Amino acid sequence: MTSDLAVGTDVRRGEVLGTVAAGGHTGPGTVHVGVRLHGEYVNPLRLLGGVPRAVLLPCCAALSPAP
């Protein structure tokens, strides 16, 4: 992504942040979002409308190797 915004600029919902550019470590036409809060990486979904509820599934004995 290329942007004219300075680091730390406050933005509002719906505001254009920049445009998708070529390069980086994602495929063409995709955007990888990384967010740091107080120097620690956080899940960007927390800032983009929420995180889906985690569902823990039981571990299946069929996945374990046979003795």
PDB file of C-alpha atoms in Angstrom:
ATOM      1  CA  MET A   1       0.000   0.000   0.000  1.00  0.00           C
ATOM      2  CA  THR A   2       1.181   3.492  -0.706  1.00  0.00           C
ATOM      3  CA  SER A   3      -0.068   6.380   1.374  1.00  0.00           C
ATOM      4  CA  ASP A   4       0.657  10.049   1.992  1.00  0.00           C
ATOM      5  CA  LEU A   5      -0.381   9.701   5.644  1.00  0.00           C
ATOM      6  CA  ALA A   6       2.272  10.301   8.280  1.00  0.00           C
ATOM      7  CA  VAL A   7       2.846   7.722  11.014  1.00  0.00           C
ATOM      8  CA  GLY A   8       0.418   8.351  13.864  1.00  0.00           C
ATOM      9  CA  THR A   9      -2.139  10.239  11.772  1.00  0.00           C
ATOM     10  CA  ASP A  10      -5.668   9.864  13.147  1.00  0.00           C
ATOM     11  CA  VAL A  11      -8.122   8.544  10.567  1.00  0.00           C
ATOM     12  CA  ARG A  12     -11.877   8.216  10.534  1.00  0.00           C
ATOM     13  CA  ARG A  13     -14.187   5.509   9.271  1.00  0.00           C
ATOM     14  CA  GLY A  14     -14.520   5.682   5.477  1.00  0.00           C
ATOM     15  CA  GLU A  15     -11.427   7.834   4.983  1.00  0.00           C
ATOM     16  CA  VAL A  16      -9.098   6.799   2.155  1.00  0.00           C
ATOM     17  CA  LEU A  17      -5.828   5.544   3.635  1.00  0.00           C
ATOM     18  CA  GLY A  18      -3.933   4.816   0.437  1.00  0.00           C
ATOM     19  CA  THR A  19      -3.898   2.599  -2.621  1.00  0.00           C
ATOM     20  CA  VAL A  20      -2.877  -1.020  -3.124  1.00  0.00           C
ATOM     21  CA  ALA A  21       0.576  -1.195  -4.708  1.00  0.00           C
ATOM     22  CA  ALA A  22       2.716  -3.991  -6.147  1.00  0.00           C
ATOM     23  CA  GLY A  23       5.346  -5.756  -4.067  1.00  0.00           C
ATOM     24  CA  GLY A  24       5.517  -6.917  -0.503  1.00  0.00           C
ATOM     25  CA  HIS A  25       4.865 -10.449   0.715  1.00  0.00           C
ATOM     26  CA  THR A  26       1.251 -10.922  -0.380  1.00  0.00           C
ATOM     27  CA  GLY A  27      -0.181 -11.903  -3.728  1.00  0.00           C
ATOM     28  CA  PRO A  28      -1.245  -9.356  -6.342  1.00  0.00           C
ATOM     29  CA  GLY A  29      -4.489  -7.580  -5.451  1.00  0.00           C
ATOM     30  CA  THR A  30      -4.343  -8.470  -1.762  1.00  0.00           C
ATOM     31  CA  VAL A  31      -3.617  -6.452   1.356  1.00  0.00           C
ATOM     32  CA  HIS A  32      -1.818  -7.683   4.470  1.00  0.00           C
ATOM     33  CA  VAL A  33      -2.790  -5.633   7.509  1.00  0.00           C
ATOM     34  CA  GLY A  34      -0.454  -5.452  10.485  1.00  0.00           C
ATOM     35  CA  VAL A  35      -1.403  -3.408  13.537  1.00  0.00           C
ATOM     36  CA  ARG A  36       0.725  -2.530  16.537  1.00  0.00           C
ATOM     37  CA  LEU A  37      -0.691  -1.053  19.733  1.00  0.00           C
ATOM     38  CA  HIS A  38       1.892   0.265  22.193  1.00  0.00           C
ATOM     39  CA  GLY A  39       4.587  -1.627  20.257  1.00  0.00           C
ATOM     40  CA  GLU A  40       2.803  -5.009  20.368  1.00  0.00           C
ATOM     41  CA  TYR A  41       1.107  -6.607  17.377  1.00  0.00           C
ATOM     42  CA  VAL A  42      -2.665  -7.007  17.806  1.00  0.00           C
ATOM     43  CA  ASN A  43      -5.302  -8.703  15.708  1.00  0.00           C
ATOM     44  CA  PRO A  44      -6.394  -6.069  13.146  1.00  0.00           C
ATOM     45  CA  LEU A  45      -9.911  -7.519  13.125  1.00  0.00           C
ATOM     46  CA  ARG A  46     -10.344  -5.898  16.542  1.00  0.00           C
ATOM     47  CA  LEU A  47     -10.209  -2.557  14.724  1.00  0.00           C
ATOM     48  CA  LEU A  48     -12.198  -3.598  11.639  1.00  0.00           C
ATOM     49  CA  GLY A  49     -15.500  -4.623  13.149  1.00  0.00           C
ATOM     50  CA  GLY A  50     -14.676  -7.268  15.680  1.00  0.00           C
ATOM     51  CA  VAL A  51     -13.253 -10.705  16.044  1.00  0.00           C
ATOM     52  CA  PRO A  52     -15.477 -13.716  15.414  1.00  0.00           C
ATOM     53  CA  ARG A  53     -16.138 -15.755  18.539  1.00  0.00           C
ATOM     54  CA  ALA A  54     -13.609 -18.558  18.921  1.00  0.00           C
ATOM     55  CA  VAL A  55     -15.056 -22.061  18.888  1.00  0.00           C
ATOM     56  CA  LEU A  56     -12.962 -24.761  20.491  1.00  0.00           C
ATOM     57  CA  LEU A  57     -13.481 -28.169  18.952  1.00  0.00           C
ATOM     58  CA  PRO A  58     -12.839 -31.431  20.819  1.00  0.00           C
ATOM     59  CA  CYS A  59      -9.687 -33.248  19.943  1.00  0.00           C
ATOM     60  CA  CYS A  60     -10.411 -36.434  18.042  1.00  0.00           C
ATOM     61  CA  ALA A  61      -8.708 -39.704  19.027  1.00  0.00           C
ATOM     62  CA  ALA A  62      -8.829 -40.679  15.331  1.00  0.00           C
ATOM     63  CA  LEU A  63      -6.171 -38.028  14.681  1.00  0.00           C
ATOM     64  CA  SER A  64      -3.752 -39.663  17.120  1.00  0.00           C
ATOM     65  CA  PRO A  65      -1.397 -42.362  15.793  1.00  0.00           C
ATOM     66  CA  ALA A  66      -2.379 -45.901  16.692  1.00  0.00           C
ATOM     67  CA  PRO A  67      -0.337 -47.477  19.541  1.00  0.00           C
TER      68      PRO A  67
END
